[in-house]
Amino acid sequence: MASDISKEDAIKFLYQDADKIKKLISNQKNHLCIAQCKAFEEVVDTQMYGFSKQVEFAVKLDIMTNEEGHRILGELEKELNNVYTEVYEEQKEI
């Protein structure tokens, strides 16, 4: 059973997965769980590892270039770092 999927669709799905991770982080930020739950960091690490493997697979299948893969991972990591920085700064003020 063959499935035809375009490169554009595959990349769109990767960006949707990245958005899910961003939402997970954002929702927990609202509950201040990031600062208080070490288990949450493990969840984020696991999500990021899984996502990086998806990107790696897409690169191997020539769905995206290595540079595109690095860019999507870099964007997500930058956004996560921004959230962690915001939480850290908020905790310093308390």
PDB file of N, CA and C in Angstrom:
ATOM      1  N   MET A   1       0.847  -1.167   0.000  1.00  0.00           N
ATOM      2  CA  MET A   1       0.000   0.000   0.000  1.00  0.00           C
ATOM      3  C   MET A   1       0.897   1.236   0.000  1.00  0.00           C
ATOM      4  N   ALA A   2       0.894   1.933  -1.088  1.00  0.00           N
ATOM      5  CA  ALA A   2       1.729   3.124  -1.219  1.00  0.00           C
ATOM      6  C   ALA A   2       0.920   4.367  -0.893  1.00  0.00           C
ATOM      7  N   SER A   3       1.598   5.303  -0.295  1.00  0.00           N
ATOM      8  CA  SER A   3       0.952   6.565   0.058  1.00  0.00           C
ATOM      9  C   SER A   3       1.760   7.693  -0.564  1.00  0.00           C
ATOM     10  N   ASP A   4       1.081   8.535  -1.304  1.00  0.00           N
ATOM     11  CA  ASP A   4       1.757   9.678  -1.907  1.00  0.00           C
ATOM     12  C   ASP A   4       1.597  10.886  -1.007  1.00  0.00           C
ATOM     13  N   ILE A   5       2.713  11.388  -0.551  1.00  0.00           N
ATOM     14  CA  ILE A   5       2.707  12.584   0.285  1.00  0.00           C
ATOM     15  C   ILE A   5       3.773  13.522  -0.269  1.00  0.00           C
ATOM     16  N   SER A   6       3.422  14.750  -0.397  1.00  0.00           N
ATOM     17  CA  SER A   6       4.372  15.712  -0.951  1.00  0.00           C
ATOM     18  C   SER A   6       5.371  16.142   0.119  1.00  0.00           C
ATOM     19  N   LYS A   7       6.487  16.655  -0.341  1.00  0.00           N
ATOM     20  CA  LYS A   7       7.480  17.188   0.590  1.00  0.00           C
ATOM     21  C   LYS A   7       6.882  18.326   1.399  1.00  0.00           C
ATOM     22  N   GLU A   8       6.061  19.142   0.740  1.00  0.00           N
ATOM     23  CA  GLU A   8       5.436  20.276   1.423  1.00  0.00           C
ATOM     24  C   GLU A   8       4.533  19.800   2.557  1.00  0.00           C
ATOM     25  N   ASP A   9       3.776  18.723   2.302  1.00  0.00           N
ATOM     26  CA  ASP A   9       2.908  18.178   3.351  1.00  0.00           C
ATOM     27  C   ASP A   9       3.733  17.631   4.509  1.00  0.00           C
ATOM     28  N   ALA A  10       4.810  16.927   4.194  1.00  0.00           N
ATOM     29  CA  ALA A  10       5.661  16.361   5.243  1.00  0.00           C
ATOM     30  C   ALA A  10       6.256  17.469   6.106  1.00  0.00           C
ATOM     31  N   ILE A  11       6.719  18.526   5.475  1.00  0.00           N
ATOM     32  CA  ILE A  11       7.285  19.646   6.230  1.00  0.00           C
ATOM     33  C   ILE A  11       6.203  20.319   7.055  1.00  0.00           C
ATOM     34  N   LYS A  12       5.008  20.439   6.488  1.00  0.00           N
ATOM     35  CA  LYS A  12       3.883  21.028   7.224  1.00  0.00           C
ATOM     36  C   LYS A  12       3.596  20.205   8.476  1.00  0.00           C
ATOM     37  N   PHE A  13       3.635  18.878   8.359  1.00  0.00           N
ATOM     38  CA  PHE A  13       3.390  18.016   9.516  1.00  0.00           C
ATOM     39  C   PHE A  13       4.471  18.201  10.580  1.00  0.00           C
ATOM     40  N   LEU A  14       5.716  18.374  10.158  1.00  0.00           N
ATOM     41  CA  LEU A  14       6.791  18.623  11.121  1.00  0.00           C
ATOM     42  C   LEU A  14       6.562  19.934  11.868  1.00  0.00           C
ATOM     43  N   TYR A  15       6.169  20.963  11.146  1.00  0.00           N
ATOM     44  CA  TYR A  15       5.892  22.247  11.806  1.00  0.00           C
ATOM     45  C   TYR A  15       4.702  22.133  12.755  1.00  0.00           C
ATOM     46  N   GLN A  16       3.715  21.313  12.402  1.00  0.00           N
ATOM     47  CA  GLN A  16       2.581  21.101  13.305  1.00  0.00           C
ATOM     48  C   GLN A  16       3.044  20.415  14.583  1.00  0.00           C
ATOM     49  N   ASP A  17       3.945  19.444  14.458  1.00  0.00           N
ATOM     50  CA  ASP A  17       4.487  18.787  15.649  1.00  0.00           C
ATOM     51  C   ASP A  17       5.291  19.771  16.496  1.00  0.00           C
ATOM     52  N   ALA A  18       6.047  20.638  15.850  1.00  0.00           N
ATOM     53  CA  ALA A  18       6.795  21.660  16.590  1.00  0.00           C
ATOM     54  C   ALA A  18       5.834  22.570  17.340  1.00  0.00           C
ATOM     55  N   ASP A  19       4.728  22.928  16.701  1.00  0.00           N
ATOM     56  CA  ASP A  19       3.724  23.773  17.365  1.00  0.00           C
ATOM     57  C   ASP A  19       3.117  23.079  18.576  1.00  0.00           C
ATOM     58  N   LYS A  20       2.932  21.764  18.495  1.00  0.00           N
ATOM     59  CA  LYS A  20       2.393  21.019  19.642  1.00  0.00           C
ATOM     60  C   LYS A  20       3.346  21.104  20.834  1.00  0.00           C
ATOM     61  N   ILE A  21       4.635  21.000  20.565  1.00  0.00           N
ATOM     62  CA  ILE A  21       5.622  21.105  21.641  1.00  0.00           C
ATOM     63  C   ILE A  21       5.597  22.512  22.231  1.00  0.00           C
ATOM     64  N   LYS A  22       5.501  23.522  21.367  1.00  0.00           N
ATOM     65  CA  LYS A  22       5.430  24.909  21.843  1.00  0.00           C
ATOM     66  C   LYS A  22       4.206  25.115  22.731  1.00  0.00           C
ATOM     67  N   LYS A  23       3.078  24.542  22.328  1.00  0.00           N
ATOM     68  CA  LYS A  23       1.849  24.680  23.122  1.00  0.00           C
ATOM     69  C   LYS A  23       1.990  23.978  24.465  1.00  0.00           C
ATOM     70  N   LEU A  24       2.619  22.805  24.464  1.00  0.00           N
ATOM     71  CA  LEU A  24       2.853  22.083  25.710  1.00  0.00           C
ATOM     72  C   LEU A  24       3.643  22.950  26.677  1.00  0.00           C
ATOM     73  N   ILE A  25       4.701  23.553  26.187  1.00  0.00           N
ATOM     74  CA  ILE A  25       5.535  24.418  27.019  1.00  0.00           C
ATOM     75  C   ILE A  25       4.749  25.629  27.493  1.00  0.00           C
ATOM     76  N   SER A  26       4.052  26.248  26.579  1.00  0.00           N
ATOM     77  CA  SER A  26       3.298  27.456  26.908  1.00  0.00           C
ATOM     78  C   SER A  26       2.225  27.179  27.950  1.00  0.00           C
ATOM     79  N   ASN A  27       1.519  26.069  27.811  1.00  0.00           N
ATOM     80  CA  ASN A  27       0.476  25.720  28.781  1.00  0.00           C
ATOM     81  C   ASN A  27       1.061  25.487  30.162  1.00  0.00           C
ATOM     82  N   GLN A  28       2.190  24.848  30.243  1.00  0.00           N
ATOM     83  CA  GLN A  28       2.805  24.589  31.535  1.00  0.00           C
ATOM     84  C   GLN A  28       3.383  25.866  32.130  1.00  0.00           C
ATOM     85  N   LYS A  29       3.845  26.765  31.276  1.00  0.00           N
ATOM     86  CA  LYS A  29       4.356  28.052  31.754  1.00  0.00           C
ATOM     87  C   LYS A  29       3.257  28.786  32.503  1.00  0.00           C
ATOM     88  N   ASN A  30       2.055  28.720  31.978  1.00  0.00           N
ATOM     89  CA  ASN A  30       0.926  29.387  32.614  1.00  0.00           C
ATOM     90  C   ASN A  30       0.631  28.810  33.991  1.00  0.00           C
ATOM     91  N   HIS A  31       1.014  27.574  34.209  1.00  0.00           N
ATOM     92  CA  HIS A  31       0.768  26.930  35.503  1.00  0.00           C
ATOM     93  C   HIS A  31       2.012  26.926  36.386  1.00  0.00           C
ATOM     94  N   LEU A  32       3.045  27.603  35.945  1.00  0.00           N
ATOM     95  CA  LEU A  32       4.325  27.681  36.665  1.00  0.00           C
ATOM     96  C   LEU A  32       4.934  26.316  36.944  1.00  0.00           C
ATOM     97  N   CYS A  33       4.518  25.325  36.187  1.00  0.00           N
ATOM     98  CA  CYS A  33       5.053  23.978  36.403  1.00  0.00           C
ATOM     99  C   CYS A  33       6.511  23.889  35.964  1.00  0.00           C
ATOM    100  N   ILE A  34       6.888  24.688  35.008  1.00  0.00           N
ATOM    101  CA  ILE A  34       8.265  24.626  34.514  1.00  0.00           C
ATOM    102  C   ILE A  34       9.251  24.861  35.651  1.00  0.00           C
ATOM    103  N   ALA A  35       8.955  25.830  36.483  1.00  0.00           N
ATOM    104  CA  ALA A  35       9.874  26.186  37.562  1.00  0.00           C
ATOM    105  C   ALA A  35       9.836  25.190  38.713  1.00  0.00           C
ATOM    106  N   GLN A  36       8.751  24.447  38.842  1.00  0.00           N
ATOM    107  CA  GLN A  36       8.573  23.605  40.016  1.00  0.00           C
ATOM    108  C   GLN A  36       8.646  22.110  39.736  1.00  0.00           C
ATOM    109  N   CYS A  37       8.519  21.700  38.503  1.00  0.00           N
ATOM    110  CA  CYS A  37       8.432  20.273  38.180  1.00  0.00           C
ATOM    111  C   CYS A  37       9.644  19.816  37.379  1.00  0.00           C
ATOM    112  N   LYS A  38      10.530  19.089  38.022  1.00  0.00           N
ATOM    113  CA  LYS A  38      11.679  18.544  37.303  1.00  0.00           C
ATOM    114  C   LYS A  38      11.229  17.507  36.280  1.00  0.00           C
ATOM    115  N   ALA A  39      10.126  16.829  36.565  1.00  0.00           N
ATOM    116  CA  ALA A  39       9.614  15.836  35.624  1.00  0.00           C
ATOM    117  C   ALA A  39       9.212  16.493  34.311  1.00  0.00           C
ATOM    118  N   PHE A  40       8.772  17.742  34.385  1.00  0.00           N
ATOM    119  CA  PHE A  40       8.377  18.446  33.168  1.00  0.00           C
ATOM    120  C   PHE A  40       9.565  18.613  32.225  1.00  0.00           C
ATOM    121  N   GLU A  41      10.737  18.881  32.773  1.00  0.00           N
ATOM    122  CA  GLU A  41      11.936  18.998  31.941  1.00  0.00           C
ATOM    123  C   GLU A  41      12.204  17.697  31.199  1.00  0.00           C
ATOM    124  N   GLU A  42      11.964  16.575  31.868  1.00  0.00           N
ATOM    125  CA  GLU A  42      12.145  15.274  31.223  1.00  0.00           C
ATOM    126  C   GLU A  42      11.170  15.101  30.063  1.00  0.00           C
ATOM    127  N   VAL A  43       9.940  15.551  30.254  1.00  0.00           N
ATOM    128  CA  VAL A  43       8.934  15.466  29.190  1.00  0.00           C
ATOM    129  C   VAL A  43       9.382  16.302  27.994  1.00  0.00           C
ATOM    130  N   VAL A  44       9.838  17.510  28.259  1.00  0.00           N
ATOM    131  CA  VAL A  44      10.297  18.389  27.179  1.00  0.00           C
ATOM    132  C   VAL A  44      11.491  17.766  26.465  1.00  0.00           C
ATOM    133  N   ASP A  45      12.446  17.247  27.219  1.00  0.00           N
ATOM    134  CA  ASP A  45      13.613  16.609  26.608  1.00  0.00           C
ATOM    135  C   ASP A  45      13.198  15.444  25.719  1.00  0.00           C
ATOM    136  N   THR A  46      12.250  14.649  26.194  1.00  0.00           N
ATOM    137  CA  THR A  46      11.765  13.508  25.417  1.00  0.00           C
ATOM    138  C   THR A  46      11.075  13.970  24.144  1.00  0.00           C
ATOM    139  N   GLN A  47      10.239  14.991  24.260  1.00  0.00           N
ATOM    140  CA  GLN A  47       9.555  15.538  23.087  1.00  0.00           C
ATOM    141  C   GLN A  47      10.566  16.081  22.073  1.00  0.00           C
ATOM    142  N   MET A  48      11.548  16.806  22.557  1.00  0.00           N
ATOM    143  CA  MET A  48      12.554  17.382  21.664  1.00  0.00           C
ATOM    144  C   MET A  48      13.386  16.287  20.995  1.00  0.00           C
ATOM    145  N   TYR A  49      13.722  15.251  21.747  1.00  0.00           N
ATOM    146  CA  TYR A  49      14.493  14.151  21.166  1.00  0.00           C
ATOM    147  C   TYR A  49      13.687  13.479  20.061  1.00  0.00           C
ATOM    148  N   GLY A  50      12.425  13.185  20.351  1.00  0.00           N
ATOM    149  CA  GLY A  50      11.569  12.554  19.346  1.00  0.00           C
ATOM    150  C   GLY A  50      11.421  13.419  18.107  1.00  0.00           C
ATOM    151  N   PHE A  51      11.239  14.713  18.325  1.00  0.00           N
ATOM    152  CA  PHE A  51      11.089  15.626  17.196  1.00  0.00           C
ATOM    153  C   PHE A  51      12.378  15.690  16.380  1.00  0.00           C
ATOM    154  N   SER A  52      13.518  15.701  17.058  1.00  0.00           N
ATOM    155  CA  SER A  52      14.787  15.749  16.326  1.00  0.00           C
ATOM    156  C   SER A  52      14.964  14.498  15.469  1.00  0.00           C
ATOM    157  N   LYS A  53      14.472  13.357  15.950  1.00  0.00           N
ATOM    158  CA  LYS A  53      14.547  12.124  15.170  1.00  0.00           C
ATOM    159  C   LYS A  53      13.619  12.185  13.961  1.00  0.00           C
ATOM    160  N   GLN A  54      12.445  12.821  14.115  1.00  0.00           N
ATOM    161  CA  GLN A  54      11.546  13.007  12.979  1.00  0.00           C
ATOM    162  C   GLN A  54      12.221  13.862  11.910  1.00  0.00           C
ATOM    163  N   VAL A  55      12.866  14.928  12.345  1.00  0.00           N
ATOM    164  CA  VAL A  55      13.554  15.818  11.411  1.00  0.00           C
ATOM    165  C   VAL A  55      14.702  15.071  10.739  1.00  0.00           C
ATOM    166  N   GLU A  56      15.453  14.325  11.519  1.00  0.00           N
ATOM    167  CA  GLU A  56      16.566  13.545  10.967  1.00  0.00           C
ATOM    168  C   GLU A  56      16.065  12.573   9.900  1.00  0.00           C
ATOM    169  N   PHE A  57      14.942  11.923  10.161  1.00  0.00           N
ATOM    170  CA  PHE A  57      14.352  10.987   9.209  1.00  0.00           C
ATOM    171  C   PHE A  57      13.923  11.722   7.936  1.00  0.00           C
ATOM    172  N   ALA A  58      13.316  12.892   8.096  1.00  0.00           N
ATOM    173  CA  ALA A  58      12.889  13.686   6.936  1.00  0.00           C
ATOM    174  C   ALA A  58      14.092  14.081   6.082  1.00  0.00           C
ATOM    175  N   VAL A  59      15.202  14.395   6.719  1.00  0.00           N
ATOM    176  CA  VAL A  59      16.415  14.743   5.980  1.00  0.00           C
ATOM    177  C   VAL A  59      16.924  13.521   5.223  1.00  0.00           C
ATOM    178  N   LYS A  60      16.933  12.364   5.871  1.00  0.00           N
ATOM    179  CA  LYS A  60      17.402  11.140   5.218  1.00  0.00           C
ATOM    180  C   LYS A  60      16.545  10.775   4.012  1.00  0.00           C
ATOM    181  N   LEU A  61      15.248  11.075   4.086  1.00  0.00           N
ATOM    182  CA  LEU A  61      14.345  10.783   2.971  1.00  0.00           C
ATOM    183  C   LEU A  61      14.372  11.874   1.909  1.00  0.00           C
ATOM    184  N   ASP A  62      15.223  12.872   2.117  1.00  0.00           N
ATOM    185  CA  ASP A  62      15.351  13.998   1.200  1.00  0.00           C
ATOM    186  C   ASP A  62      14.057  14.807   1.093  1.00  0.00           C
ATOM    187  N   ILE A  63      13.323  14.841   2.192  1.00  0.00           N
ATOM    188  CA  ILE A  63      12.109  15.650   2.262  1.00  0.00           C
ATOM    189  C   ILE A  63      12.484  17.089   2.567  1.00  0.00           C
ATOM    190  N   MET A  64      13.554  17.251   3.322  1.00  0.00           N
ATOM    191  CA  MET A  64      14.069  18.592   3.613  1.00  0.00           C
ATOM    192  C   MET A  64      15.582  18.513   3.633  1.00  0.00           C
ATOM    193  N   THR A  65      16.202  19.649   3.455  1.00  0.00           N
ATOM    194  CA  THR A  65      17.663  19.682   3.493  1.00  0.00           C
ATOM    195  C   THR A  65      18.137  19.655   4.942  1.00  0.00           C
ATOM    196  N   ASN A  66      19.392  19.353   5.105  1.00  0.00           N
ATOM    197  CA  ASN A  66      19.988  19.364   6.437  1.00  0.00           C
ATOM    198  C   ASN A  66      19.875  20.760   7.052  1.00  0.00           C
ATOM    199  N   GLU A  67      20.057  21.780   6.229  1.00  0.00           N
ATOM    200  CA  GLU A  67      19.954  23.161   6.706  1.00  0.00           C
ATOM    201  C   GLU A  67      18.536  23.468   7.184  1.00  0.00           C
ATOM    202  N   GLU A  68      17.529  22.997   6.429  1.00  0.00           N
ATOM    203  CA  GLU A  68      16.140  23.204   6.849  1.00  0.00           C
ATOM    204  C   GLU A  68      15.869  22.501   8.171  1.00  0.00           C
ATOM    205  N   GLY A  69      16.415  21.299   8.309  1.00  0.00           N
ATOM    206  CA  GLY A  69      16.255  20.555   9.551  1.00  0.00           C
ATOM    207  C   GLY A  69      16.861  21.284  10.733  1.00  0.00           C
ATOM    208  N   HIS A  70      18.073  21.795  10.532  1.00  0.00           N
ATOM    209  CA  HIS A  70      18.723  22.564  11.605  1.00  0.00           C
ATOM    210  C   HIS A  70      17.933  23.823  11.932  1.00  0.00           C
ATOM    211  N   ARG A  71      17.377  24.452  10.900  1.00  0.00           N
ATOM    212  CA  ARG A  71      16.619  25.682  11.124  1.00  0.00           C
ATOM    213  C   ARG A  71      15.364  25.416  11.958  1.00  0.00           C
ATOM    214  N   ILE A  72      14.595  24.386  11.617  1.00  0.00           N
ATOM    215  CA  ILE A  72      13.359  24.112  12.355  1.00  0.00           C
ATOM    216  C   ILE A  72      13.674  23.728  13.799  1.00  0.00           C
ATOM    217  N   LEU A  73      14.732  22.948  14.008  1.00  0.00           N
ATOM    218  CA  LEU A  73      15.131  22.592  15.373  1.00  0.00           C
ATOM    219  C   LEU A  73      15.643  23.815  16.127  1.00  0.00           C
ATOM    220  N   GLY A  74      16.415  24.632  15.452  1.00  0.00           N
ATOM    221  CA  GLY A  74      16.943  25.843  16.082  1.00  0.00           C
ATOM    222  C   GLY A  74      15.847  26.808  16.492  1.00  0.00           C
ATOM    223  N   GLU A  75      14.843  26.959  15.624  1.00  0.00           N
ATOM    224  CA  GLU A  75      13.722  27.843  15.946  1.00  0.00           C
ATOM    225  C   GLU A  75      12.980  27.355  17.186  1.00  0.00           C
ATOM    226  N   LEU A  76      12.743  26.052  17.241  1.00  0.00           N
ATOM    227  CA  LEU A  76      12.029  25.483  18.380  1.00  0.00           C
ATOM    228  C   LEU A  76      12.855  25.621  19.656  1.00  0.00           C
ATOM    229  N   GLU A  77      14.140  25.316  19.586  1.00  0.00           N
ATOM    230  CA  GLU A  77      15.004  25.445  20.762  1.00  0.00           C
ATOM    231  C   GLU A  77      15.080  26.893  21.241  1.00  0.00           C
ATOM    232  N   LYS A  78      15.132  27.829  20.310  1.00  0.00           N
ATOM    233  CA  LYS A  78      15.176  29.246  20.677  1.00  0.00           C
ATOM    234  C   LYS A  78      13.897  29.642  21.403  1.00  0.00           C
ATOM    235  N   GLU A  79      12.767  29.195  20.893  1.00  0.00           N
ATOM    236  CA  GLU A  79      11.502  29.526  21.543  1.00  0.00           C
ATOM    237  C   GLU A  79      11.415  28.905  22.938  1.00  0.00           C
ATOM    238  N   LEU A  80      11.876  27.679  23.075  1.00  0.00           N
ATOM    239  CA  LEU A  80      11.872  27.031  24.388  1.00  0.00           C
ATOM    240  C   LEU A  80      12.785  27.780  25.355  1.00  0.00           C
ATOM    241  N   ASN A  81      13.949  28.186  24.890  1.00  0.00           N
ATOM    242  CA  ASN A  81      14.861  28.956  25.745  1.00  0.00           C
ATOM    243  C   ASN A  81      14.233  30.268  26.181  1.00  0.00           C
ATOM    244  N   ASN A  82      13.500  30.909  25.282  1.00  0.00           N
ATOM    245  CA  ASN A  82      12.814  32.155  25.638  1.00  0.00           C
ATOM    246  C   ASN A  82      11.793  31.929  26.745  1.00  0.00           C
ATOM    247  N   VAL A  83      11.049  30.827  26.650  1.00  0.00           N
ATOM    248  CA  VAL A  83      10.055  30.524  27.683  1.00  0.00           C
ATOM    249  C   VAL A  83      10.748  30.265  29.011  1.00  0.00           C
ATOM    250  N   TYR A  84      11.810  29.472  29.005  1.00  0.00           N
ATOM    251  CA  TYR A  84      12.539  29.192  30.242  1.00  0.00           C
ATOM    252  C   TYR A  84      13.112  30.476  30.842  1.00  0.00           C
ATOM    253  N   THR A  85      13.612  31.366  30.003  1.00  0.00           N
ATOM    254  CA  THR A  85      14.148  32.640  30.487  1.00  0.00           C
ATOM    255  C   THR A  85      13.054  33.478  31.127  1.00  0.00           C
ATOM    256  N   GLU A  86      11.890  33.537  30.495  1.00  0.00           N
ATOM    257  CA  GLU A  86      10.760  34.283  31.059  1.00  0.00           C
ATOM    258  C   GLU A  86      10.381  33.744  32.430  1.00  0.00           C
ATOM    259  N   VAL A  87      10.291  32.431  32.537  1.00  0.00           N
ATOM    260  CA  VAL A  87       9.913  31.819  33.812  1.00  0.00           C
ATOM    261  C   VAL A  87      10.969  32.117  34.860  1.00  0.00           C
ATOM    262  N   TYR A  88      12.242  32.004  34.498  1.00  0.00           N
ATOM    263  CA  TYR A  88      13.326  32.281  35.438  1.00  0.00           C
ATOM    264  C   TYR A  88      13.252  33.724  35.927  1.00  0.00           C
ATOM    265  N   GLU A  89      13.032  34.647  35.011  1.00  0.00           N
ATOM    266  CA  GLU A  89      12.943  36.062  35.384  1.00  0.00           C
ATOM    267  C   GLU A  89      11.740  36.313  36.289  1.00  0.00           C
ATOM    268  N   GLU A  90      10.617  35.662  36.009  1.00  0.00           N
ATOM    269  CA  GLU A  90       9.429  35.815  36.854  1.00  0.00           C
ATOM    270  C   GLU A  90       9.688  35.267  38.251  1.00  0.00           C
ATOM    271  N   GLN A  91      10.418  34.154  38.345  1.00  0.00           N
ATOM    272  CA  GLN A  91      10.715  33.553  39.643  1.00  0.00           C
ATOM    273  C   GLN A  91      11.664  34.436  40.450  1.00  0.00           C
ATOM    274  N   LYS A  92      12.571  35.134  39.792  1.00  0.00           N
ATOM    275  CA  LYS A  92      13.487  36.038  40.490  1.00  0.00           C
ATOM    276  C   LYS A  92      12.729  37.196  41.127  1.00  0.00           C
ATOM    277  N   GLU A  93      11.639  37.600  40.494  1.00  0.00           N
ATOM    278  CA  GLU A  93      10.863  38.736  40.991  1.00  0.00           C
ATOM    279  C   GLU A  93      10.010  38.373  42.201  1.00  0.00           C
ATOM    280  N   ILE A  94       9.751  37.088  42.380  1.00  0.00           N
ATOM    281  CA  ILE A  94       8.875  36.658  43.484  1.00  0.00           C
ATOM    282  C   ILE A  94       9.626  36.627  44.788  1.00  0.00           C
TER     283      ILE A  94
END
